[in-house]
Amino acid sequence: PRSAMSMWKAYLENSLEIPVAFMNCKEGGKGLIDLKKIINKIGKDINARRESREMRPRNVRVAVIGYPNVGKSALLNRLAGKVKAKSENKAGVTKSLQWSRVDGFDLLDSPGIIPAKLLTQEIAVHLAICDDIGSASYDTILVAAALIDEVRKVGFSLPSYVDHSGFYKRYQLNIGTMSGEEYIFRLAQSKFMGLELQAAERILDDWRKGRLGKMALEPPPAIPYHTGYYRALGLKKGCDARQIKIGYRDKARVLHPDVGGNPDDWDKVNKAYTILSDEGGARKRYDAHGLIWDIQIGNYRVLNDGEQPPTIRSVANSMGTKLLTAGGSWKSVAKVRKGQLRMPLMSAGVARSSLLTKAPPKRPDMRRRMVDAAGGRVQIEDEDDGRDLLGQI
């Protein structure tokens, strides 16, 4: 959606000072032109520094880095103007680093990267939803249910980010207030002869191929130059306390429910007045940092007193800002152990499940097993060193 693109562009360019270009790797178009302009500008600066050191100019070296199956090889091919790297709609096609040379560019394609220490539960679920992790690594029904829950949550807070009508047009079934698991159950009963797995696979496939419409599930962690509260009162940034009161009274005469106004519009005016009337606290933080995304309430809010503004690192790092992590519990953080990435999921129907990047290791050869049927536990004695291993049945 355009609103999501504009918000992310503003955040990256204003907060992190990173140039941004949006493009469709299948079509190219204006986004490709903008990206080449950015690369050429950076290349000119690099070669200018090389010439100042009496070094010869060289081609611009461009490395394409990102999560698996996000179109890195397709982007490289679009920049090259020809097929230089193998590209498919699945993760794991690119196995190693590959250099390609075209006029003016040295392009480096790379395999997908998942930072082992920078994953929270929400990021792990988003990776599975977008097919950035192999389908054998997660429970399809749980991930599809999580997608429905995310669409409902984000759609409630940011209606311009998602379009619920896409689900009705596709399946003739509204999301409404149903949970993800309930929606999959009802869809399976009405369209797939009660087969929930097929219903979940269809939802994920339609989502990934854009059949449900253009949607975005992840808003930027902050809106640094937000002025919506001023606009809600018909004011501009820099107004004084007297002008804020006058603006609030003028809006009350028109939007208050007692005079026939819309309750939702009146709530926005009230919220804006609450923030802007607090001269020394909330308004000062609002003017300095704008709004931040609070994953616990599923909406933007003003920084609390003494709270630090979020960054990309604090969003991804489980040890960062608590409001942007999955509940602050270690159980909700993805962990890597012996090459196996474990990403816990919480579900209404299942107490606890996990996403695994590969099959669990095989059990070692055992000499003896003792089963306690009442307690539901298995005591295993390892043949090698006699250690007792406990596992759940």
mmCIF file of C-alpha atoms in Angstrom:
data_model
loop_
_atom_site.group_PDB
_atom_site.id
_atom_site.type_symbol
_atom_site.label_atom_id
_atom_site.label_comp_id
_atom_site.label_asym_id
_atom_site.label_seq_id
_atom_site.Cartn_x
_atom_site.Cartn_y
_atom_site.Cartn_z
ATOM 1 C CA PRO A 1 0.000 0.000 0.000
ATOM 2 C CA ARG A 2 1.135 3.549 -0.704
ATOM 3 C CA SER A 3 0.686 4.593 2.930
ATOM 4 C CA ALA A 4 3.057 1.846 4.121
ATOM 5 C CA MET A 5 5.645 2.729 1.466
ATOM 6 C CA SER A 6 5.541 6.440 2.309
ATOM 7 C CA MET A 7 5.846 5.782 6.064
ATOM 8 C CA TRP A 8 8.799 3.414 5.661
ATOM 9 C CA LYS A 9 10.491 5.775 3.207
ATOM 10 C CA ALA A 10 10.123 8.691 5.629
ATOM 11 C CA TYR A 11 11.446 6.619 8.532
ATOM 12 C CA LEU A 12 14.496 5.246 6.716
ATOM 13 C CA GLU A 13 15.462 8.518 5.046
ATOM 14 C CA ASN A 14 14.790 10.853 7.971
ATOM 15 C CA SER A 15 15.774 8.701 10.951
ATOM 16 C CA LEU A 16 18.577 6.555 9.527
ATOM 17 C CA GLU A 17 19.641 8.762 6.575
ATOM 18 C CA ILE A 18 19.419 5.820 4.161
ATOM 19 C CA PRO A 19 18.373 6.514 0.528
ATOM 20 C CA VAL A 20 15.345 4.416 -0.453
ATOM 21 C CA ALA A 21 14.009 3.222 -3.816
ATOM 22 C CA PHE A 22 10.932 0.995 -4.212
ATOM 23 C CA MET A 23 10.768 -1.209 -7.286
ATOM 24 C CA ASN A 24 9.163 -4.291 -8.801
ATOM 25 C CA CYS A 25 11.960 -6.645 -9.840
ATOM 26 C CA LYS A 26 9.727 -8.241 -12.473
ATOM 27 C CA GLU A 27 8.950 -4.964 -14.210
ATOM 28 C CA GLY A 28 11.694 -2.483 -13.304
ATOM 29 C CA GLY A 29 10.196 0.867 -14.214
ATOM 30 C CA LYS A 30 10.782 4.085 -12.282
ATOM 31 C CA GLY A 31 12.090 2.250 -9.221
ATOM 32 C CA LEU A 32 14.955 0.785 -11.256
ATOM 33 C CA ILE A 33 15.869 4.248 -12.549
ATOM 34 C CA ASP A 34 15.829 5.675 -9.021
ATOM 35 C CA LEU A 35 18.012 2.830 -7.717
ATOM 36 C CA LYS A 36 20.587 3.286 -10.476
ATOM 37 C CA LYS A 37 20.716 7.020 -9.726
ATOM 38 C CA ILE A 38 21.441 6.279 -6.063
ATOM 39 C CA ILE A 39 24.175 3.777 -6.979
ATOM 40 C CA ASN A 40 25.766 6.125 -9.536
ATOM 41 C CA LYS A 41 25.773 9.015 -7.045
ATOM 42 C CA ILE A 42 27.530 6.869 -4.432
ATOM 43 C CA GLY A 43 29.937 5.599 -7.112
ATOM 44 C CA LYS A 44 30.891 9.146 -8.120
ATOM 45 C CA ASP A 45 31.674 10.027 -4.500
ATOM 46 C CA ILE A 46 33.845 6.903 -4.145
ATOM 47 C CA ASN A 47 35.777 7.578 -7.344
ATOM 48 C CA ALA A 48 36.230 11.239 -6.401
ATOM 49 C CA ARG A 49 37.948 10.136 -3.196
ATOM 50 C CA ARG A 50 40.066 7.651 -5.151
ATOM 51 C CA GLU A 51 41.188 10.350 -7.581
ATOM 52 C CA SER A 52 42.103 12.639 -4.688
ATOM 53 C CA ARG A 53 44.469 9.871 -3.563
ATOM 54 C CA GLU A 54 45.807 9.496 -7.113
ATOM 55 C CA MET A 55 44.075 6.137 -7.591
ATOM 56 C CA ARG A 56 42.314 5.018 -10.751
ATOM 57 C CA PRO A 57 38.511 4.960 -10.785
ATOM 58 C CA ARG A 58 36.799 1.583 -10.763
ATOM 59 C CA ASN A 59 33.351 0.084 -11.238
ATOM 60 C CA VAL A 60 30.807 0.513 -8.488
ATOM 61 C CA ARG A 61 30.610 -2.625 -6.376
ATOM 62 C CA VAL A 62 27.043 -3.460 -5.408
ATOM 63 C CA ALA A 63 26.275 -6.230 -2.889
ATOM 64 C CA VAL A 64 22.713 -7.540 -2.647
ATOM 65 C CA ILE A 65 22.058 -8.760 0.927
ATOM 66 C CA GLY A 66 18.845 -9.775 2.661
ATOM 67 C CA TYR A 67 16.582 -12.483 4.031
ATOM 68 C CA PRO A 68 15.973 -15.646 1.950
ATOM 69 C CA ASN A 69 13.495 -15.523 -0.941
ATOM 70 C CA VAL A 70 12.986 -11.757 -1.047
ATOM 71 C CA GLY A 71 14.120 -11.271 -4.659
ATOM 72 C CA LYS A 72 17.849 -10.566 -4.320
ATOM 73 C CA SER A 73 18.824 -12.497 -7.465
ATOM 74 C CA ALA A 74 15.901 -10.969 -9.388
ATOM 75 C CA LEU A 75 17.108 -7.492 -8.381
ATOM 76 C CA LEU A 76 20.648 -8.300 -9.530
ATOM 77 C CA ASN A 77 19.341 -9.539 -12.895
ATOM 78 C CA ARG A 78 17.268 -6.383 -13.296
ATOM 79 C CA LEU A 79 20.294 -4.177 -12.574
ATOM 80 C CA ALA A 80 22.403 -6.184 -15.034
ATOM 81 C CA GLY A 81 19.722 -6.057 -17.722
ATOM 82 C CA LYS A 82 20.130 -9.793 -18.352
ATOM 83 C CA VAL A 83 20.012 -13.103 -16.508
ATOM 84 C CA LYS A 84 23.223 -13.249 -14.485
ATOM 85 C CA ALA A 85 22.030 -15.282 -11.492
ATOM 86 C CA LYS A 86 19.574 -18.158 -11.108
ATOM 87 C CA SER A 87 16.324 -16.932 -9.581
ATOM 88 C CA GLU A 88 13.295 -18.929 -8.385
ATOM 89 C CA ASN A 89 10.335 -18.301 -6.116
ATOM 90 C CA LYS A 90 11.682 -20.350 -3.218
ATOM 91 C CA ALA A 91 14.324 -20.050 -0.540
ATOM 92 C CA GLY A 92 17.792 -21.593 -0.894
ATOM 93 C CA VAL A 93 18.348 -21.245 -4.667
ATOM 94 C CA THR A 94 21.503 -19.139 -4.281
ATOM 95 C CA LYS A 95 24.090 -21.313 -2.530
ATOM 96 C CA SER A 96 27.214 -19.134 -2.522
ATOM 97 C CA LEU A 97 28.573 -15.658 -3.276
ATOM 98 C CA GLN A 98 28.513 -14.855 -7.012
ATOM 99 C CA TRP A 99 30.181 -11.890 -8.718
ATOM 100 C CA SER A 100 28.801 -10.539 -12.013
ATOM 101 C CA ARG A 101 30.273 -7.681 -14.057
ATOM 102 C CA VAL A 102 28.242 -5.364 -16.276
ATOM 103 C CA ASP A 103 28.919 -1.892 -17.623
ATOM 104 C CA GLY A 104 29.547 0.359 -14.650
ATOM 105 C CA PHE A 105 28.666 -2.234 -11.982
ATOM 106 C CA ASP A 106 30.281 -5.166 -10.191
ATOM 107 C CA LEU A 107 27.332 -7.037 -8.714
ATOM 108 C CA LEU A 108 27.576 -9.506 -5.819
ATOM 109 C CA ASP A 109 24.709 -11.935 -5.242
ATOM 110 C CA SER A 110 24.561 -13.665 -1.862
ATOM 111 C CA PRO A 111 22.568 -16.436 -0.171
ATOM 112 C CA GLY A 112 19.780 -15.445 2.183
ATOM 113 C CA ILE A 113 20.864 -14.500 5.681
ATOM 114 C CA ILE A 114 18.875 -14.931 8.909
ATOM 115 C CA PRO A 115 20.673 -13.228 11.845
ATOM 116 C CA ALA A 116 20.793 -15.840 14.596
ATOM 117 C CA LYS A 117 20.744 -13.380 17.506
ATOM 118 C CA LEU A 118 18.365 -10.798 16.084
ATOM 119 C CA LEU A 119 15.082 -12.687 15.898
ATOM 120 C CA THR A 120 11.959 -12.278 17.966
ATOM 121 C CA GLN A 121 8.809 -14.325 17.751
ATOM 122 C CA GLU A 122 7.079 -11.728 15.551
ATOM 123 C CA ILE A 123 9.974 -11.579 13.067
ATOM 124 C CA ALA A 124 10.105 -15.378 12.917
ATOM 125 C CA VAL A 125 6.384 -15.588 12.131
ATOM 126 C CA HIS A 126 6.680 -12.882 9.467
ATOM 127 C CA LEU A 127 9.546 -14.802 7.827
ATOM 128 C CA ALA A 128 7.397 -17.927 7.695
ATOM 129 C CA ILE A 129 4.383 -16.027 6.359
ATOM 130 C CA CYS A 130 6.475 -14.544 3.538
ATOM 131 C CA ASP A 131 7.993 -17.964 2.665
ATOM 132 C CA ASP A 132 11.485 -16.887 3.705
ATOM 133 C CA ILE A 133 11.857 -20.171 5.604
ATOM 134 C CA GLY A 134 11.383 -23.616 4.049
ATOM 135 C CA SER A 135 7.840 -24.988 4.389
ATOM 136 C CA ALA A 136 9.167 -28.131 6.109
ATOM 137 C CA SER A 137 10.369 -25.954 8.990
ATOM 138 C CA TYR A 138 7.026 -24.849 10.419
ATOM 139 C CA ASP A 139 3.413 -25.836 11.058
ATOM 140 C CA THR A 140 1.431 -24.479 8.094
ATOM 141 C CA ILE A 141 -1.854 -24.196 9.999
ATOM 142 C CA LEU A 142 -0.255 -22.247 12.865
ATOM 143 C CA VAL A 143 1.469 -19.829 10.487
ATOM 144 C CA ALA A 144 -1.698 -19.269 8.434
ATOM 145 C CA ALA A 145 -3.622 -18.617 11.666
ATOM 146 C CA ALA A 146 -0.939 -16.145 12.724
ATOM 147 C CA LEU A 147 -1.341 -14.376 9.357
ATOM 148 C CA ILE A 148 -5.088 -13.953 9.930
ATOM 149 C CA ASP A 149 -4.477 -12.636 13.442
ATOM 150 C CA GLU A 150 -1.875 -10.160 12.146
ATOM 151 C CA VAL A 151 -4.196 -8.931 9.392
ATOM 152 C CA ARG A 152 -7.000 -8.356 11.889
ATOM 153 C CA LYS A 153 -4.722 -6.610 14.408
ATOM 154 C CA VAL A 154 -2.962 -4.321 11.923
ATOM 155 C CA GLY A 155 -6.213 -3.607 10.076
ATOM 156 C CA PHE A 156 -7.798 -2.380 13.300
ATOM 157 C CA SER A 157 -4.933 0.020 14.069
ATOM 158 C CA LEU A 158 -3.898 0.987 10.513
ATOM 159 C CA PRO A 159 -6.811 0.454 8.089
ATOM 160 C CA SER A 160 -4.758 1.759 5.155
ATOM 161 C CA TYR A 161 -2.255 -1.092 5.604
ATOM 162 C CA VAL A 162 -4.631 -4.007 4.979
ATOM 163 C CA ASP A 163 -7.852 -4.614 3.076
ATOM 164 C CA HIS A 164 -10.122 -7.164 4.740
ATOM 165 C CA SER A 165 -12.368 -7.250 1.678
ATOM 166 C CA GLY A 166 -9.695 -9.226 -0.164
ATOM 167 C CA PHE A 167 -10.468 -12.274 1.987
ATOM 168 C CA TYR A 168 -14.208 -11.980 1.346
ATOM 169 C CA LYS A 169 -13.741 -11.561 -2.407
ATOM 170 C CA ARG A 170 -11.503 -14.621 -2.500
ATOM 171 C CA TYR A 171 -13.287 -16.966 -0.079
ATOM 172 C CA GLN A 172 -16.743 -15.364 0.505
ATOM 173 C CA LEU A 173 -15.914 -15.382 4.224
ATOM 174 C CA ASN A 174 -15.260 -12.245 6.275
ATOM 175 C CA ILE A 175 -12.578 -12.217 8.979
ATOM 176 C CA GLY A 176 -14.679 -10.112 11.324
ATOM 177 C CA THR A 177 -13.713 -10.833 14.917
ATOM 178 C CA MET A 178 -12.745 -14.475 14.326
ATOM 179 C CA SER A 179 -9.362 -15.721 15.454
ATOM 180 C CA GLY A 180 -6.987 -17.171 12.887
ATOM 181 C CA GLU A 181 -7.690 -20.779 13.868
ATOM 182 C CA GLU A 182 -11.458 -20.240 13.831
ATOM 183 C CA TYR A 183 -11.281 -18.628 10.383
ATOM 184 C CA ILE A 184 -9.262 -21.560 8.974
ATOM 185 C CA PHE A 185 -11.713 -24.055 10.520
ATOM 186 C CA ARG A 186 -14.746 -22.331 8.986
ATOM 187 C CA LEU A 187 -13.044 -21.907 5.615
ATOM 188 C CA ALA A 188 -12.110 -25.598 5.604
ATOM 189 C CA GLN A 189 -15.695 -26.571 6.373
ATOM 190 C CA SER A 190 -17.170 -24.398 3.626
ATOM 191 C CA LYS A 191 -14.589 -24.741 0.834
ATOM 192 C CA PHE A 192 -12.195 -27.632 1.491
ATOM 193 C CA MET A 193 -14.372 -30.489 2.812
ATOM 194 C CA GLY A 194 -13.088 -29.949 6.347
ATOM 195 C CA LEU A 195 -9.375 -30.190 5.420
ATOM 196 C CA GLU A 196 -7.720 -27.443 7.472
ATOM 197 C CA LEU A 197 -4.230 -28.050 6.071
ATOM 198 C CA GLN A 198 -5.394 -27.411 2.504
ATOM 199 C CA ALA A 199 -7.248 -24.281 3.626
ATOM 200 C CA ALA A 200 -4.133 -22.984 5.397
ATOM 201 C CA GLU A 201 -1.930 -23.724 2.370
ATOM 202 C CA ARG A 202 -4.363 -21.868 0.094
ATOM 203 C CA ILE A 203 -4.413 -18.796 2.363
ATOM 204 C CA LEU A 204 -0.611 -18.606 2.495
ATOM 205 C CA ASP A 205 -0.257 -19.175 -1.258
ATOM 206 C CA ASP A 206 -2.833 -16.486 -2.072
ATOM 207 C CA TRP A 207 -1.147 -14.077 0.318
ATOM 208 C CA ARG A 208 2.323 -14.615 -1.136
ATOM 209 C CA LYS A 209 1.127 -14.230 -4.726
ATOM 210 C CA GLY A 210 -0.883 -11.077 -4.027
ATOM 211 C CA ARG A 211 -4.317 -12.533 -4.740
ATOM 212 C CA LEU A 212 -5.684 -11.051 -1.490
ATOM 213 C CA GLY A 213 -4.614 -7.520 -2.414
ATOM 214 C CA LYS A 214 -1.760 -5.252 -1.405
ATOM 215 C CA MET A 215 -1.168 -5.440 2.337
ATOM 216 C CA ALA A 216 1.592 -4.652 4.833
ATOM 217 C CA LEU A 217 1.837 -6.235 8.279
ATOM 218 C CA GLU A 218 4.780 -4.365 9.735
ATOM 219 C CA PRO A 219 4.710 -0.594 10.283
ATOM 220 C CA PRO A 220 7.940 1.331 10.898
ATOM 221 C CA PRO A 221 9.016 1.378 14.561
ATOM 222 C CA ALA A 222 8.674 5.154 14.722
ATOM 223 C CA ILE A 223 7.191 8.130 12.872
ATOM 224 C CA PRO A 224 9.808 10.778 13.717
ATOM 225 C CA TYR A 225 8.128 13.868 12.232
ATOM 226 C CA HIS A 226 4.481 13.150 12.955
ATOM 227 C CA THR A 227 2.185 16.200 12.928
ATOM 228 C CA GLY A 228 -1.183 14.441 12.899
ATOM 229 C CA TYR A 229 -2.160 15.623 16.375
ATOM 230 C CA TYR A 230 -1.714 19.238 15.327
ATOM 231 C CA ARG A 231 -3.722 18.652 12.149
ATOM 232 C CA ALA A 232 -6.493 16.979 14.166
ATOM 233 C CA LEU A 233 -7.035 20.338 15.937
ATOM 234 C CA GLY A 234 -6.545 22.379 12.775
ATOM 235 C CA LEU A 235 -3.222 23.780 14.010
ATOM 236 C CA LYS A 236 0.422 23.890 12.975
ATOM 237 C CA LYS A 237 3.495 22.863 14.895
ATOM 238 C CA GLY A 238 4.781 25.684 17.122
ATOM 239 C CA CYS A 239 1.393 26.946 18.305
ATOM 240 C CA ASP A 240 0.976 28.060 21.917
ATOM 241 C CA ALA A 241 -1.288 26.712 24.676
ATOM 242 C CA ARG A 242 -3.996 29.333 24.013
ATOM 243 C CA GLN A 243 -4.261 28.354 20.337
ATOM 244 C CA ILE A 244 -4.507 24.678 21.311
ATOM 245 C CA LYS A 245 -7.484 25.388 23.587
ATOM 246 C CA ILE A 246 -9.215 27.449 20.918
ATOM 247 C CA GLY A 247 -8.635 24.723 18.331
ATOM 248 C CA TYR A 248 -10.033 22.090 20.682
ATOM 249 C CA ARG A 249 -13.193 24.124 21.401
ATOM 250 C CA ASP A 250 -13.758 24.775 17.687
ATOM 251 C CA LYS A 251 -13.550 21.053 16.935
ATOM 252 C CA ALA A 252 -15.846 20.238 19.887
ATOM 253 C CA ARG A 253 -18.609 22.418 18.433
ATOM 254 C CA VAL A 254 -18.584 20.342 15.258
ATOM 255 C CA LEU A 255 -17.386 16.824 16.136
ATOM 256 C CA HIS A 256 -18.757 16.205 19.643
ATOM 257 C CA PRO A 257 -21.288 13.310 19.643
ATOM 258 C CA ASP A 258 -23.837 15.505 21.480
ATOM 259 C CA VAL A 259 -24.053 17.721 18.387
ATOM 260 C CA GLY A 260 -24.159 14.806 15.941
ATOM 261 C CA GLY A 261 -20.444 14.314 15.410
ATOM 262 C CA ASN A 262 -18.673 11.063 14.623
ATOM 263 C CA PRO A 263 -17.456 9.352 17.847
ATOM 264 C CA ASP A 264 -14.280 8.098 16.142
ATOM 265 C CA ASP A 265 -13.345 11.588 14.960
ATOM 266 C CA TRP A 266 -14.072 12.968 18.405
ATOM 267 C CA ASP A 267 -11.783 10.347 20.001
ATOM 268 C CA LYS A 268 -8.951 11.493 17.730
ATOM 269 C CA VAL A 269 -9.499 15.118 18.765
ATOM 270 C CA ASN A 270 -9.532 14.162 22.443
ATOM 271 C CA LYS A 271 -6.333 12.157 22.092
ATOM 272 C CA ALA A 272 -4.614 14.994 20.257
ATOM 273 C CA TYR A 273 -5.656 17.526 22.912
ATOM 274 C CA THR A 274 -4.471 15.256 25.746
ATOM 275 C CA ILE A 275 -0.984 15.067 24.214
ATOM 276 C CA LEU A 276 -0.619 18.682 23.103
ATOM 277 C CA SER A 277 -1.998 20.224 26.290
ATOM 278 C CA ASP A 278 0.791 18.584 28.316
ATOM 279 C CA GLU A 279 3.359 21.278 27.592
ATOM 280 C CA GLY A 280 6.302 19.982 29.633
ATOM 281 C CA GLY A 281 5.923 16.239 29.106
ATOM 282 C CA ALA A 282 4.045 14.424 26.359
ATOM 283 C CA ARG A 283 4.046 17.323 23.881
ATOM 284 C CA LYS A 284 7.782 17.832 24.254
ATOM 285 C CA ARG A 285 8.468 14.138 23.605
ATOM 286 C CA TYR A 286 5.995 14.141 20.717
ATOM 287 C CA ASP A 287 7.697 17.111 19.039
ATOM 288 C CA ALA A 288 11.140 15.566 19.546
ATOM 289 C CA HIS A 289 10.473 11.922 18.585
ATOM 290 C CA GLY A 290 7.025 11.702 17.007
ATOM 291 C CA LEU A 291 5.256 8.371 17.552
ATOM 292 C CA ILE A 292 6.582 4.850 18.169
ATOM 293 C CA TRP A 293 4.934 1.518 17.394
ATOM 294 C CA ASP A 294 3.873 -0.450 20.468
ATOM 295 C CA ILE A 295 3.495 -4.120 19.547
ATOM 296 C CA GLN A 296 1.630 -4.898 22.769
ATOM 297 C CA ILE A 297 -1.307 -2.602 21.975
ATOM 298 C CA GLY A 298 -0.932 -2.829 18.201
ATOM 299 C CA ASN A 299 -0.823 0.920 17.653
ATOM 300 C CA TYR A 300 1.388 4.005 17.723
ATOM 301 C CA ARG A 301 1.865 6.072 20.851
ATOM 302 C CA VAL A 302 4.043 8.809 22.356
ATOM 303 C CA LEU A 303 7.214 7.859 24.231
ATOM 304 C CA ASN A 304 6.827 7.497 27.980
ATOM 305 C CA ASP A 305 8.901 9.609 30.325
ATOM 306 C CA GLY A 306 12.485 8.295 30.405
ATOM 307 C CA GLU A 307 11.937 5.834 27.548
ATOM 308 C CA GLN A 308 14.443 5.700 24.688
ATOM 309 C CA PRO A 309 13.251 5.942 21.057
ATOM 310 C CA PRO A 310 13.429 2.588 19.212
ATOM 311 C CA THR A 311 15.955 1.775 16.509
ATOM 312 C CA ILE A 312 16.233 -1.020 13.951
ATOM 313 C CA ARG A 313 18.552 -2.877 16.332
ATOM 314 C CA SER A 314 16.228 -2.584 19.321
ATOM 315 C CA VAL A 315 13.316 -3.808 17.205
ATOM 316 C CA ALA A 316 15.148 -6.996 16.219
ATOM 317 C CA ASN A 317 17.301 -7.597 19.282
ATOM 318 C CA SER A 318 15.544 -9.470 22.054
ATOM 319 C CA MET A 319 17.625 -7.567 24.599
ATOM 320 C CA GLY A 320 16.461 -4.217 23.249
ATOM 321 C CA THR A 321 13.347 -2.140 23.949
ATOM 322 C CA LYS A 322 10.820 -4.375 25.714
ATOM 323 C CA LEU A 323 7.777 -2.869 24.048
ATOM 324 C CA LEU A 324 9.051 -4.059 20.665
ATOM 325 C CA THR A 325 9.851 -7.640 21.684
ATOM 326 C CA ALA A 326 7.530 -10.588 22.031
ATOM 327 C CA GLY A 327 6.418 -10.019 25.601
ATOM 328 C CA GLY A 328 9.939 -9.740 27.004
ATOM 329 C CA SER A 329 10.077 -13.469 27.783
ATOM 330 C CA TRP A 330 12.967 -15.686 26.774
ATOM 331 C CA LYS A 331 10.447 -18.315 25.688
ATOM 332 C CA SER A 332 9.286 -16.059 22.862
ATOM 333 C CA VAL A 333 12.752 -15.420 21.439
ATOM 334 C CA ALA A 334 14.185 -17.468 18.594
ATOM 335 C CA LYS A 335 17.332 -19.340 19.567
ATOM 336 C CA VAL A 336 20.061 -21.180 17.686
ATOM 337 C CA ARG A 337 21.645 -24.291 19.124
ATOM 338 C CA LYS A 338 23.851 -26.744 17.234
ATOM 339 C CA GLY A 339 22.830 -25.303 13.882
ATOM 340 C CA GLN A 340 19.095 -25.620 14.592
ATOM 341 C CA LEU A 341 16.987 -22.475 14.704
ATOM 342 C CA ARG A 342 14.048 -22.810 17.104
ATOM 343 C CA MET A 343 11.308 -20.178 16.918
ATOM 344 C CA PRO A 344 8.511 -20.726 19.483
ATOM 345 C CA LEU A 345 4.922 -19.932 18.506
ATOM 346 C CA MET A 346 1.973 -19.464 20.831
ATOM 347 C CA SER A 347 -1.450 -20.594 19.671
ATOM 348 C CA ALA A 348 -4.925 -20.697 21.178
ATOM 349 C CA GLY A 349 -5.347 -24.369 20.340
ATOM 350 C CA VAL A 350 -1.810 -25.524 21.061
ATOM 351 C CA ALA A 351 -0.038 -24.671 24.300
ATOM 352 C CA ARG A 352 3.314 -24.256 22.628
ATOM 353 C CA SER A 353 4.720 -25.053 19.195
ATOM 354 C CA SER A 354 8.010 -24.350 17.457
ATOM 355 C CA LEU A 355 9.346 -23.507 14.033
ATOM 356 C CA LEU A 356 12.455 -25.510 13.192
ATOM 357 C CA THR A 357 14.821 -24.749 10.327
ATOM 358 C CA LYS A 358 15.626 -28.441 9.912
ATOM 359 C CA ALA A 359 14.520 -31.809 11.230
ATOM 360 C CA PRO A 360 15.399 -32.477 14.890
ATOM 361 C CA PRO A 361 18.546 -34.575 15.366
ATOM 362 C CA LYS A 362 18.104 -38.348 15.467
ATOM 363 C CA ARG A 363 17.941 -40.013 18.834
ATOM 364 C CA PRO A 364 21.135 -41.778 19.926
ATOM 365 C CA ASP A 365 21.222 -45.541 20.290
ATOM 366 C CA MET A 366 19.565 -46.407 23.590
ATOM 367 C CA ARG A 367 20.008 -49.464 25.792
ATOM 368 C CA ARG A 368 17.036 -49.042 28.101
ATOM 369 C CA ARG A 369 13.819 -47.027 28.334
ATOM 370 C CA MET A 370 11.500 -46.747 31.297
ATOM 371 C CA VAL A 371 8.044 -45.344 30.661
ATOM 372 C CA ASP A 372 5.925 -43.709 33.323
ATOM 373 C CA ALA A 373 2.464 -43.697 31.743
ATOM 374 C CA ALA A 374 0.872 -41.683 34.529
ATOM 375 C CA GLY A 375 3.363 -38.853 34.376
ATOM 376 C CA GLY A 376 3.721 -38.953 30.598
ATOM 377 C CA ARG A 377 7.525 -38.919 30.716
ATOM 378 C CA VAL A 378 10.221 -41.197 29.336
ATOM 379 C CA GLN A 379 13.447 -41.848 31.240
ATOM 380 C CA ILE A 380 16.249 -42.878 28.901
ATOM 381 C CA GLU A 381 19.666 -44.146 29.846
ATOM 382 C CA ASP A 382 22.322 -43.422 27.237
ATOM 383 C CA GLU A 383 24.427 -46.448 26.304
ATOM 384 C CA ASP A 384 27.685 -44.509 26.180
ATOM 385 C CA ASP A 385 27.975 -42.659 29.451
ATOM 386 C CA GLY A 386 24.867 -43.624 31.398
ATOM 387 C CA ARG A 387 23.343 -40.123 31.383
ATOM 388 C CA ASP A 388 19.625 -39.836 32.091
ATOM 389 C CA LEU A 389 17.735 -37.917 29.409
ATOM 390 C CA LEU A 390 14.160 -36.815 30.001
ATOM 391 C CA GLY A 391 11.707 -36.180 27.180
ATOM 392 C CA GLN A 392 8.015 -35.617 26.742
ATOM 393 C CA ILE A 393 5.799 -38.297 25.199
#
